[in-house]
PDB file of N, CA, C and O in Angstrom:
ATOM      1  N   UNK A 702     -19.498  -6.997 -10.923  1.00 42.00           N
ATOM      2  CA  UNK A 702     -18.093  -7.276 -11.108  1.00 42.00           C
ATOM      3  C   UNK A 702     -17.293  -6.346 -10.206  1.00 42.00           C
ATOM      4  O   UNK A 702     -17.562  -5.195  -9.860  1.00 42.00           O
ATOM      5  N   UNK A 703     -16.334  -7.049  -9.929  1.00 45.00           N
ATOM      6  CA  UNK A 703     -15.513  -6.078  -8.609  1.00 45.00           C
ATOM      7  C   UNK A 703     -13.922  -6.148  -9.287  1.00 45.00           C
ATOM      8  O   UNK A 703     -13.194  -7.061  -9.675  1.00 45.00           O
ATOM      9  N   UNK A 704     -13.812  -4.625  -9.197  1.00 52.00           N
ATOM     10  CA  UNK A 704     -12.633  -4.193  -9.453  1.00 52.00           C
ATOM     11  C   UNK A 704     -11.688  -4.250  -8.359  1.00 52.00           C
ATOM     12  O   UNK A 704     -11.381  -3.159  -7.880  1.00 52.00           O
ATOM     13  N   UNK A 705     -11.069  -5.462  -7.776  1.00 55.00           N
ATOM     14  CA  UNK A 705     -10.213  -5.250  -6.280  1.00 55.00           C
ATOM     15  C   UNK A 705      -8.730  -4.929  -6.734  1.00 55.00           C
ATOM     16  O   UNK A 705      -8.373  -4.956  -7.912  1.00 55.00           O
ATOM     17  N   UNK A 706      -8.286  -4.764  -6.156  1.00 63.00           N
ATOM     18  CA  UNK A 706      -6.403  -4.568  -6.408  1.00 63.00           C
ATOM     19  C   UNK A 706      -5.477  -4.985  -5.616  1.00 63.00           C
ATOM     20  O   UNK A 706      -5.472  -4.253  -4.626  1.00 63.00           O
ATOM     21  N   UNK A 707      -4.430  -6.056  -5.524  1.00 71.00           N
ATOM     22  CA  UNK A 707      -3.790  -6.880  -4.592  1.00 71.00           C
ATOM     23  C   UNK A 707      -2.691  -5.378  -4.383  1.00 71.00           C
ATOM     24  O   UNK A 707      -2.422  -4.655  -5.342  1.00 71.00           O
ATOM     25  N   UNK A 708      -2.227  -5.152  -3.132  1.00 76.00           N
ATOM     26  CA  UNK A 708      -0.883  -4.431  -3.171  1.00 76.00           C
ATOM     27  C   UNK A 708       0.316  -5.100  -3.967  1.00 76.00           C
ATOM     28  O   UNK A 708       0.354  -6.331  -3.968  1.00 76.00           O
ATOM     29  N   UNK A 709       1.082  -4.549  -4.496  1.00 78.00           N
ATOM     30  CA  UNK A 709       1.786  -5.379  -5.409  1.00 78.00           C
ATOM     31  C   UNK A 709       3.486  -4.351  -5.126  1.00 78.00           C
ATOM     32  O   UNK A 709       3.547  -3.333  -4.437  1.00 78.00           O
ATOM     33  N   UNK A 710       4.461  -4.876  -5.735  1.00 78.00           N
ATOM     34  CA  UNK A 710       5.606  -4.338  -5.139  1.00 78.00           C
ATOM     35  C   UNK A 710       6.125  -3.174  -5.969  1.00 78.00           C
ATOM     36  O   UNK A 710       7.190  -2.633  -5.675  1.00 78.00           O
ATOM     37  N   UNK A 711       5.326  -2.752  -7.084  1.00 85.00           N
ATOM     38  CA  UNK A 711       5.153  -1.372  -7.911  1.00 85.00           C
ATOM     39  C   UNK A 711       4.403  -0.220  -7.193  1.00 85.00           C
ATOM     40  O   UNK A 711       4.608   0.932  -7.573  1.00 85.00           O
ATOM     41  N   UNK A 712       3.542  -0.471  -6.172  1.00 86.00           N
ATOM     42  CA  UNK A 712       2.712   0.251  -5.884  1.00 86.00           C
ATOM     43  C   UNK A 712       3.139   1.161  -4.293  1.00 86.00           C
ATOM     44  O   UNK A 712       4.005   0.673  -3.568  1.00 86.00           O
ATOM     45  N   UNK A 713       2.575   2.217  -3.973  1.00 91.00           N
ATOM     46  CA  UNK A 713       3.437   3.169  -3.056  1.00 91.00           C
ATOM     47  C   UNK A 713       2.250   3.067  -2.261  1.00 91.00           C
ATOM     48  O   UNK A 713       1.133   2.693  -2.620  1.00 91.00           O
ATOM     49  N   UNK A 714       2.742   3.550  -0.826  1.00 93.00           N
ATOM     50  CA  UNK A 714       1.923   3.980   0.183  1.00 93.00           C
ATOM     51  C   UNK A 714       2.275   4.577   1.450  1.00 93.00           C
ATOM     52  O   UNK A 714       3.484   4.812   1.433  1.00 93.00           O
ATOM     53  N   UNK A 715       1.858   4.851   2.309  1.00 95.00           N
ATOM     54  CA  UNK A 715       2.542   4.979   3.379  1.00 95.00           C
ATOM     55  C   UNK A 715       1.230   5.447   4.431  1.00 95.00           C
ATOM     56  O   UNK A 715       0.290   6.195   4.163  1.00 95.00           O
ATOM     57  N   UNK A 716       1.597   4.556   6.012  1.00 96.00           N
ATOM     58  CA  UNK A 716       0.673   4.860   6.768  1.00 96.00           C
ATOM     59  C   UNK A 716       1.150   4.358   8.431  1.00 96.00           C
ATOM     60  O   UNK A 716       2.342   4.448   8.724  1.00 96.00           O
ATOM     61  N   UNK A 717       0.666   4.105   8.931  1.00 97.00           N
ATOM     62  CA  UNK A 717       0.611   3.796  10.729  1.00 97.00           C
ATOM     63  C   UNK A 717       0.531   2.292  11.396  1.00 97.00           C
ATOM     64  O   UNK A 717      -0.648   1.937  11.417  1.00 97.00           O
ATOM     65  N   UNK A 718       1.064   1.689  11.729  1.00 97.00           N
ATOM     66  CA  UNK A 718       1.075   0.671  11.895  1.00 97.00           C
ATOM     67  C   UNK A 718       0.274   0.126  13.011  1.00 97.00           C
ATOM     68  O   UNK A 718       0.815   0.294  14.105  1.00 97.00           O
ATOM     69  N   UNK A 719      -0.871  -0.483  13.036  1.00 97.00           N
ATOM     70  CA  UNK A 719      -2.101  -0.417  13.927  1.00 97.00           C
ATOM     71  C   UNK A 719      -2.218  -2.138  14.749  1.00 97.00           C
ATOM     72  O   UNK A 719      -2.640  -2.480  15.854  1.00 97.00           O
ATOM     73  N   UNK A 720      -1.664  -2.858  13.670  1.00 97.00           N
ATOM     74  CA  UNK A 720      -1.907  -3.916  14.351  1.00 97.00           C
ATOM     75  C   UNK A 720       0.021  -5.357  14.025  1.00 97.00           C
ATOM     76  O   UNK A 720       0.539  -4.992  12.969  1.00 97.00           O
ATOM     77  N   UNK A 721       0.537  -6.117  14.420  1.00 97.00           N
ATOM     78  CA  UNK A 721       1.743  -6.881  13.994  1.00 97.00           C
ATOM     79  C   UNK A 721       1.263  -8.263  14.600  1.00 97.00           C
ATOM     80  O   UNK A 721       0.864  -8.529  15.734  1.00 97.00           O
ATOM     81  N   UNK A 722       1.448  -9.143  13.354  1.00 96.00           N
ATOM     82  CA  UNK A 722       1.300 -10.522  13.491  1.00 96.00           C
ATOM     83  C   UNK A 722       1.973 -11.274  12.418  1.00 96.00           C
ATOM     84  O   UNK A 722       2.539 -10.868  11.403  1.00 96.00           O
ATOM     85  N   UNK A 723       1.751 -12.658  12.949  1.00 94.00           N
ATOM     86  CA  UNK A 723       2.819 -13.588  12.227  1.00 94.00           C
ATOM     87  C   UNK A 723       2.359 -14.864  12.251  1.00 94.00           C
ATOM     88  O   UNK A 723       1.632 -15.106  13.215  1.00 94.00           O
ATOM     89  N   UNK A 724       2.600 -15.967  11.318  1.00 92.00           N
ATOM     90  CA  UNK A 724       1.977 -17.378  11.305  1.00 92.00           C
ATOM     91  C   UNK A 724       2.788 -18.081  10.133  1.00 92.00           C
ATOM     92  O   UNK A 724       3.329 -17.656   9.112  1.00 92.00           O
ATOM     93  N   UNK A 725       2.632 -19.442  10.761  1.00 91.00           N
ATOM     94  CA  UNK A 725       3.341 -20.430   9.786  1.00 91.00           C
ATOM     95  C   UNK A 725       2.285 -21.157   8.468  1.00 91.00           C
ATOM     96  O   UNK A 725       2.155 -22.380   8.421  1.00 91.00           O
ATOM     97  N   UNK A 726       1.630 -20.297   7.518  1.00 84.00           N
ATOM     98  CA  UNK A 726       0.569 -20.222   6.436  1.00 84.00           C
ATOM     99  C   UNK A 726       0.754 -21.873   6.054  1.00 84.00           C
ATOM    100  O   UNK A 726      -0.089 -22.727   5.780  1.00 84.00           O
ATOM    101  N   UNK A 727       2.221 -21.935   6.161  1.00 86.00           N
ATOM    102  CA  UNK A 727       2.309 -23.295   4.814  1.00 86.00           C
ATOM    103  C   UNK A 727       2.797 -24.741   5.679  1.00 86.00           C
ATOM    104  O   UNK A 727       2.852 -25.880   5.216  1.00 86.00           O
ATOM    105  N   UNK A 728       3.104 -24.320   6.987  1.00 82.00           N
ATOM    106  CA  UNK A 728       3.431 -25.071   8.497  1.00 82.00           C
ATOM    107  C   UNK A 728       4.869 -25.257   8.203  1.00 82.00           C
ATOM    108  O   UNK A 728       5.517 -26.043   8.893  1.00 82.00           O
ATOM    109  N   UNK A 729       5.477 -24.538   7.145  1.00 88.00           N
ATOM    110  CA  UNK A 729       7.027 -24.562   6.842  1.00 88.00           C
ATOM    111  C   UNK A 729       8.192 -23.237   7.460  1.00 88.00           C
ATOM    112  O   UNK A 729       9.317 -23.246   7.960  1.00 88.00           O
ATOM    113  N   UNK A 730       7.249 -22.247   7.116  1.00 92.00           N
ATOM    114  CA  UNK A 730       8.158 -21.201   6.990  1.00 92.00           C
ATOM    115  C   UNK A 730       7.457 -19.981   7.247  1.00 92.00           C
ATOM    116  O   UNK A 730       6.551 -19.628   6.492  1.00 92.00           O
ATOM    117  N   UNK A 731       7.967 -18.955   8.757  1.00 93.00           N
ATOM    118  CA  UNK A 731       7.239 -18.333   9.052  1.00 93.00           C
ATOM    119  C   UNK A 731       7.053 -17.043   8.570  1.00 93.00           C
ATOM    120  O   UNK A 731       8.147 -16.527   8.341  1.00 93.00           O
ATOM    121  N   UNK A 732       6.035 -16.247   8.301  1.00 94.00           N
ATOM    122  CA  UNK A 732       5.306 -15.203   7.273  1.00 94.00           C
ATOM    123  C   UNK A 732       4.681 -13.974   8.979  1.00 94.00           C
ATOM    124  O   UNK A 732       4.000 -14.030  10.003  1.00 94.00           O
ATOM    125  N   UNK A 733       5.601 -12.993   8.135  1.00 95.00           N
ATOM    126  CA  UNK A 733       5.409 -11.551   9.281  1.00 95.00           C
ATOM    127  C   UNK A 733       4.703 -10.960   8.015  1.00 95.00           C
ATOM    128  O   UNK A 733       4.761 -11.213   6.812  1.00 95.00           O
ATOM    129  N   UNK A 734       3.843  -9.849   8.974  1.00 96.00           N
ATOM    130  CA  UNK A 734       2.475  -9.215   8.687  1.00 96.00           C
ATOM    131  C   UNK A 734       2.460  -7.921   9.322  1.00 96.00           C
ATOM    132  O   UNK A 734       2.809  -7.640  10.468  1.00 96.00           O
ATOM    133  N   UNK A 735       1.936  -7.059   8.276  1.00 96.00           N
ATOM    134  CA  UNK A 735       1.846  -5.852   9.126  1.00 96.00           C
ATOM    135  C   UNK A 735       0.661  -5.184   8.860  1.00 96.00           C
ATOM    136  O   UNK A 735       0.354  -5.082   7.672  1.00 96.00           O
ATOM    137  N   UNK A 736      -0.191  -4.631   9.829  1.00 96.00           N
ATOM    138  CA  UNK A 736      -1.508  -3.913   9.259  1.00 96.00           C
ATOM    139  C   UNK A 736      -1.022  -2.758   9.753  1.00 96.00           C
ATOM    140  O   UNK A 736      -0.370  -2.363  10.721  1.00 96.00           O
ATOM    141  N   UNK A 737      -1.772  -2.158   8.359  1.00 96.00           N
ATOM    142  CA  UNK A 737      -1.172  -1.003   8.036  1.00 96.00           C
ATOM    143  C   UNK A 737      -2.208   0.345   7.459  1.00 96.00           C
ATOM    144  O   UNK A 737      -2.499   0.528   6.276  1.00 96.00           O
ATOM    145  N   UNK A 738      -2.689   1.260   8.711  1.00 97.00           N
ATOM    146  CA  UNK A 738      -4.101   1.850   8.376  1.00 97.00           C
ATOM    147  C   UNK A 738      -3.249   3.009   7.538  1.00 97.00           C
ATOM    148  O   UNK A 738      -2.102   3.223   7.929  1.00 97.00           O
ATOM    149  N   UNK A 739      -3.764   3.779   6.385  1.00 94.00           N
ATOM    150  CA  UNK A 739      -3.666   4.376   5.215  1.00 94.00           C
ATOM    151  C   UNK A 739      -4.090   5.763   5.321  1.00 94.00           C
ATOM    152  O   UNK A 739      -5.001   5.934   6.131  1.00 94.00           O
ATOM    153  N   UNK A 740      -3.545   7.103   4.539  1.00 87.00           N
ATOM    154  CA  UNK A 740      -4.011   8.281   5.274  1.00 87.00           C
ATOM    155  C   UNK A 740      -5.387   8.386   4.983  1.00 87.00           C
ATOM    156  O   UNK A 740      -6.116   9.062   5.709  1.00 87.00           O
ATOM    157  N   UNK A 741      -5.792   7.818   4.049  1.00 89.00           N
ATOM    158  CA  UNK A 741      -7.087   7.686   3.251  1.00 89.00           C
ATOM    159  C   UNK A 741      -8.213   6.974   4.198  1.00 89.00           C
ATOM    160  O   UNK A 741      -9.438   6.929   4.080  1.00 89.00           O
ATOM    161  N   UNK A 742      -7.226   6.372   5.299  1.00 91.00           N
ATOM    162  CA  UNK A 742      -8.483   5.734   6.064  1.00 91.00           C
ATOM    163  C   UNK A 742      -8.679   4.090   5.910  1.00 91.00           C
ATOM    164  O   UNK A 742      -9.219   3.330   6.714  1.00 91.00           O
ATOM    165  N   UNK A 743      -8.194   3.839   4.884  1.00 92.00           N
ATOM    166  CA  UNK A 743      -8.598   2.321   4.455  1.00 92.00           C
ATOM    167  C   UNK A 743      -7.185   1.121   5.246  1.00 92.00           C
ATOM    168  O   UNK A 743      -5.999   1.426   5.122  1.00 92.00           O
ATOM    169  N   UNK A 744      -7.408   0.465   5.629  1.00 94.00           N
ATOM    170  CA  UNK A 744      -6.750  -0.516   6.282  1.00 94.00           C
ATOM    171  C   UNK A 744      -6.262  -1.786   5.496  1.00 94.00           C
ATOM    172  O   UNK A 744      -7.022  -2.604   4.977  1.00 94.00           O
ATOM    173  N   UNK A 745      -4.736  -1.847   5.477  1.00 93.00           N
ATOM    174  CA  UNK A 745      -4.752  -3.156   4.538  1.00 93.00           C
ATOM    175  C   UNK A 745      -3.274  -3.862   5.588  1.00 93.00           C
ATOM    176  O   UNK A 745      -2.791  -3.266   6.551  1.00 93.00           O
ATOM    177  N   UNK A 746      -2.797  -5.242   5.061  1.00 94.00           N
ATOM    178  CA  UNK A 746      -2.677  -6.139   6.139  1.00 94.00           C
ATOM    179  C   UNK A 746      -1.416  -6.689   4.271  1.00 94.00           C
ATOM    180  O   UNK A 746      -1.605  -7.236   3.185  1.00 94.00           O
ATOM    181  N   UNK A 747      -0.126  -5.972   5.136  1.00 93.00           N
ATOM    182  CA  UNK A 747       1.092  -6.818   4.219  1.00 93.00           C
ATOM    183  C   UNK A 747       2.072  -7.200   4.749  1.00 93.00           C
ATOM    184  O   UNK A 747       2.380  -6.864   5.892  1.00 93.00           O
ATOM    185  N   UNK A 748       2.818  -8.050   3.949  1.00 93.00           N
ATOM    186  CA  UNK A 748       3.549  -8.642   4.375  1.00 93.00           C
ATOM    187  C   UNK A 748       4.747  -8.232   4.548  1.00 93.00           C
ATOM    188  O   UNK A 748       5.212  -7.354   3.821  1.00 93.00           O
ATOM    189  N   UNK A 749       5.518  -8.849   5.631  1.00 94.00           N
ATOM    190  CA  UNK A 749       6.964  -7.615   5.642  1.00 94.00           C
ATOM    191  C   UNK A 749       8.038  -8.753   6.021  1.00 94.00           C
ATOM    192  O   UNK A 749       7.778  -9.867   6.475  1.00 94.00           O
ATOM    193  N   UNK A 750       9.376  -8.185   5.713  1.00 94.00           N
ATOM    194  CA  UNK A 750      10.567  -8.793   6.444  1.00 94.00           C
ATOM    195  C   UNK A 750      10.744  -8.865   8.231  1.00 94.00           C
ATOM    196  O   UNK A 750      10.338  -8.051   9.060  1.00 94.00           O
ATOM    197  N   UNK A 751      11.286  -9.784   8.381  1.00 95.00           N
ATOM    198  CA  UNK A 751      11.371 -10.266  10.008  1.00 95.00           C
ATOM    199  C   UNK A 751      12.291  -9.454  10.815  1.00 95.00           C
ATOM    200  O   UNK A 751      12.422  -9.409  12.039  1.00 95.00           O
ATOM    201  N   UNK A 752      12.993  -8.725   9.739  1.00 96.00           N
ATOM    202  CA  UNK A 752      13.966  -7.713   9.967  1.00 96.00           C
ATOM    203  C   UNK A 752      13.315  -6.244  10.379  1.00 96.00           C
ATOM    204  O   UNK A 752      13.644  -5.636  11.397  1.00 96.00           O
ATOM    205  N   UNK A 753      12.524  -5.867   9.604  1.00 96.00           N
ATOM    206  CA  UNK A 753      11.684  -4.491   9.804  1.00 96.00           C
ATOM    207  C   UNK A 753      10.369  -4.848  10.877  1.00 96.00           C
ATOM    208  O   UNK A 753       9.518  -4.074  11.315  1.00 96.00           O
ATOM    209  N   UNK A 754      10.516  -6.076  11.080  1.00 96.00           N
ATOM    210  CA  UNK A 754       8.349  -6.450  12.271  1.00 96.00           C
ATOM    211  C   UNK A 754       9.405  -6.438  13.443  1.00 96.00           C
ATOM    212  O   UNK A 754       8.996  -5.887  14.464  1.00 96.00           O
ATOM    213  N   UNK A 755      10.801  -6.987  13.491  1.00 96.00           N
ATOM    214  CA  UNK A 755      11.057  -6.983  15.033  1.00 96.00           C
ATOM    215  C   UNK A 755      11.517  -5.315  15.492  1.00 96.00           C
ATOM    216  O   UNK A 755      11.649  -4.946  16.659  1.00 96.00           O
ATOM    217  N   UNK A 756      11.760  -4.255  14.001  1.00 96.00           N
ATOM    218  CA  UNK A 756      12.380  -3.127  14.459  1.00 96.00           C
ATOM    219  C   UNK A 756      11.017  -1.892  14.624  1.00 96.00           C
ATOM    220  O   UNK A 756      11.287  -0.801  15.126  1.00 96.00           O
ATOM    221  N   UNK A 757      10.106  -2.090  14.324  1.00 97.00           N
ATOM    222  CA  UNK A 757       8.689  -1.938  14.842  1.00 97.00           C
ATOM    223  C   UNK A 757       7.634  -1.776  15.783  1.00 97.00           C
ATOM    224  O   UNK A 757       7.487  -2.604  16.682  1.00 97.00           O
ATOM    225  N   UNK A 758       7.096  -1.063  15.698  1.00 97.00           N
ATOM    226  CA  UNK A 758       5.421  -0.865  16.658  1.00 97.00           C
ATOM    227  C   UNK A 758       4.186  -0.309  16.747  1.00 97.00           C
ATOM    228  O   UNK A 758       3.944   0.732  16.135  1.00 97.00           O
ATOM    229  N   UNK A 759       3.472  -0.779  17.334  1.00 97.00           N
ATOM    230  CA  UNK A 759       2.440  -0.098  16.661  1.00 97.00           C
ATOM    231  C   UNK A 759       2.210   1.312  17.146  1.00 97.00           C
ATOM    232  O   UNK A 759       2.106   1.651  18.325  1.00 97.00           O
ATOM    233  N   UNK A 760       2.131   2.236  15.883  1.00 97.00           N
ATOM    234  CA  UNK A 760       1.942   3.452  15.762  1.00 97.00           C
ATOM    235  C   UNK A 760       3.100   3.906  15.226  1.00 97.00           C
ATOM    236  O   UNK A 760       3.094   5.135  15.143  1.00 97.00           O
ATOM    237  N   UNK A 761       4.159   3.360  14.803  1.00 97.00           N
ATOM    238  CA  UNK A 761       4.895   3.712  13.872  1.00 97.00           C
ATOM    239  C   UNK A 761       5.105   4.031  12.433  1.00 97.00           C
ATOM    240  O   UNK A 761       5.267   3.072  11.678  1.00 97.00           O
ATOM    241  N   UNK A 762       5.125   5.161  11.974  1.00 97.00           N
ATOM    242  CA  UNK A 762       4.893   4.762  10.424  1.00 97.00           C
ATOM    243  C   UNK A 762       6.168   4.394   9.586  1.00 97.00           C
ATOM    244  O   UNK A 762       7.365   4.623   9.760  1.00 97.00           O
ATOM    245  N   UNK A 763       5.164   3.458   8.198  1.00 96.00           N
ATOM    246  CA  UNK A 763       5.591   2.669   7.528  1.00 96.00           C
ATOM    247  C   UNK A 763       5.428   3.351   6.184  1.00 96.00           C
ATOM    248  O   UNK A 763       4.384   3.953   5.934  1.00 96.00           O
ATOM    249  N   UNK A 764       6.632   3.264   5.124  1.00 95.00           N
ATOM    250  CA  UNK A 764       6.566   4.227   4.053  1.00 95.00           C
ATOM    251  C   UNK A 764       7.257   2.930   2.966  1.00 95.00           C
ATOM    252  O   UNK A 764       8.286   2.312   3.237  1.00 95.00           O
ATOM    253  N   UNK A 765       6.412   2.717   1.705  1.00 94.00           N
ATOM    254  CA  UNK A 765       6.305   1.841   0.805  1.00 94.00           C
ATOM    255  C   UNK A 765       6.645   2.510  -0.807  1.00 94.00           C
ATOM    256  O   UNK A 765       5.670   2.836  -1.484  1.00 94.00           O
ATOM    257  N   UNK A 766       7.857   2.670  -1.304  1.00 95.00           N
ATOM    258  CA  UNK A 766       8.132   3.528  -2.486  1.00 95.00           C
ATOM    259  C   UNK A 766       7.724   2.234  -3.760  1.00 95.00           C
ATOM    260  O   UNK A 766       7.586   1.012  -3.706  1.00 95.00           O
ATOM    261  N   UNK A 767       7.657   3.004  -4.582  1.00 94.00           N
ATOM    262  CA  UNK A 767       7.570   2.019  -5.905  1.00 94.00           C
ATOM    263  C   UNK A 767       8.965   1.254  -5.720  1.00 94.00           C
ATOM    264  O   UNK A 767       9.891   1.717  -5.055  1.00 94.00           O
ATOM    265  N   UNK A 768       9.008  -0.290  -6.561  1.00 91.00           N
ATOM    266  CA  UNK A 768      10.086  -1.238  -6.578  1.00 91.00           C
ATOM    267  C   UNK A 768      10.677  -1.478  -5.022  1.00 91.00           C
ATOM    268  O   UNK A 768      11.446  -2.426  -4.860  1.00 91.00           O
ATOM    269  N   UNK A 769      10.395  -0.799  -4.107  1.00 93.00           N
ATOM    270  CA  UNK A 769      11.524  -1.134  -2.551  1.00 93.00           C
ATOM    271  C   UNK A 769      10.403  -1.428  -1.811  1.00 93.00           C
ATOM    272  O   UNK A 769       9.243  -1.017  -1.852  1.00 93.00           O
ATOM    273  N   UNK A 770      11.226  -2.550  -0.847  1.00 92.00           N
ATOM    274  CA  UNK A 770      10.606  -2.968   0.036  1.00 92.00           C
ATOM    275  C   UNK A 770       9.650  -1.639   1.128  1.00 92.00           C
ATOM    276  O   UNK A 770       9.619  -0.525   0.604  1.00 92.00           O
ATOM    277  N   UNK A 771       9.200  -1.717   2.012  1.00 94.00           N
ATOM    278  CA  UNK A 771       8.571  -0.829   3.070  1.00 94.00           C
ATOM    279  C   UNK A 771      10.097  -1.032   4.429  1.00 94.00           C
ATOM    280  O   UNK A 771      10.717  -1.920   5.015  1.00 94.00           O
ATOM    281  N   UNK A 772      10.028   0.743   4.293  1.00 95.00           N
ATOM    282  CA  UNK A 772      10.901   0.954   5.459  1.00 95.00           C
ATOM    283  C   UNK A 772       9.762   1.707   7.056  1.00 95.00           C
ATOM    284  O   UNK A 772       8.604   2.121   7.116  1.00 95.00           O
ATOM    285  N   UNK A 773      10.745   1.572   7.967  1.00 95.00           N
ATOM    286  CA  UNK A 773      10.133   2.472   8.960  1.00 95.00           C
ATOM    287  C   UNK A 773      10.740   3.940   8.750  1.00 95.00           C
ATOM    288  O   UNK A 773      11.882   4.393   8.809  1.00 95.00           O
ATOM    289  N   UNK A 774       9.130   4.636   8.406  1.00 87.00           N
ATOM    290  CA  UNK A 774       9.827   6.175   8.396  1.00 87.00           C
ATOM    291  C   UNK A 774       9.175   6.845   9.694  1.00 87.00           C
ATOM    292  O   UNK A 774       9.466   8.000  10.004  1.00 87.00           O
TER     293      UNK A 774
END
């Protein structure tokens, strides 16, 4: 049995921005992405506003508080 954990919008983080992409998932409405390597090392891949992926790059860090969206810090 596997204990996984979705990032969820309660949950904090903050790390480096390694990789930026984007796609139309539902062929409606387009969905920005940010991978996002962790100080811990572990790499995870969320989703962001179109507002914060165009003000962005990679190697920038990204800081995720409980309840708020992810800003560039």
């Amino acid at each position: 049995m596997s204990n996984s954990h979705k990032i969820g919008r309660d949950d904090a983080w903050e790390g480096v921005v390694v990789n930026l992409s984007r796609g139309m998932l539902d062929g409606s409405n387009m969905y920005h992405f940010a991978e996002i390597r962790l100080a811990q090392g572990d790499t995870i891949k969320v989703r962001i506003g179109r507002g914060l992926w165009k003000s962005i790059a990679v190697g920038d860090r990204i800081v995720k508080r409980p309840g708020a969206d992810p800003v560039k810090g």
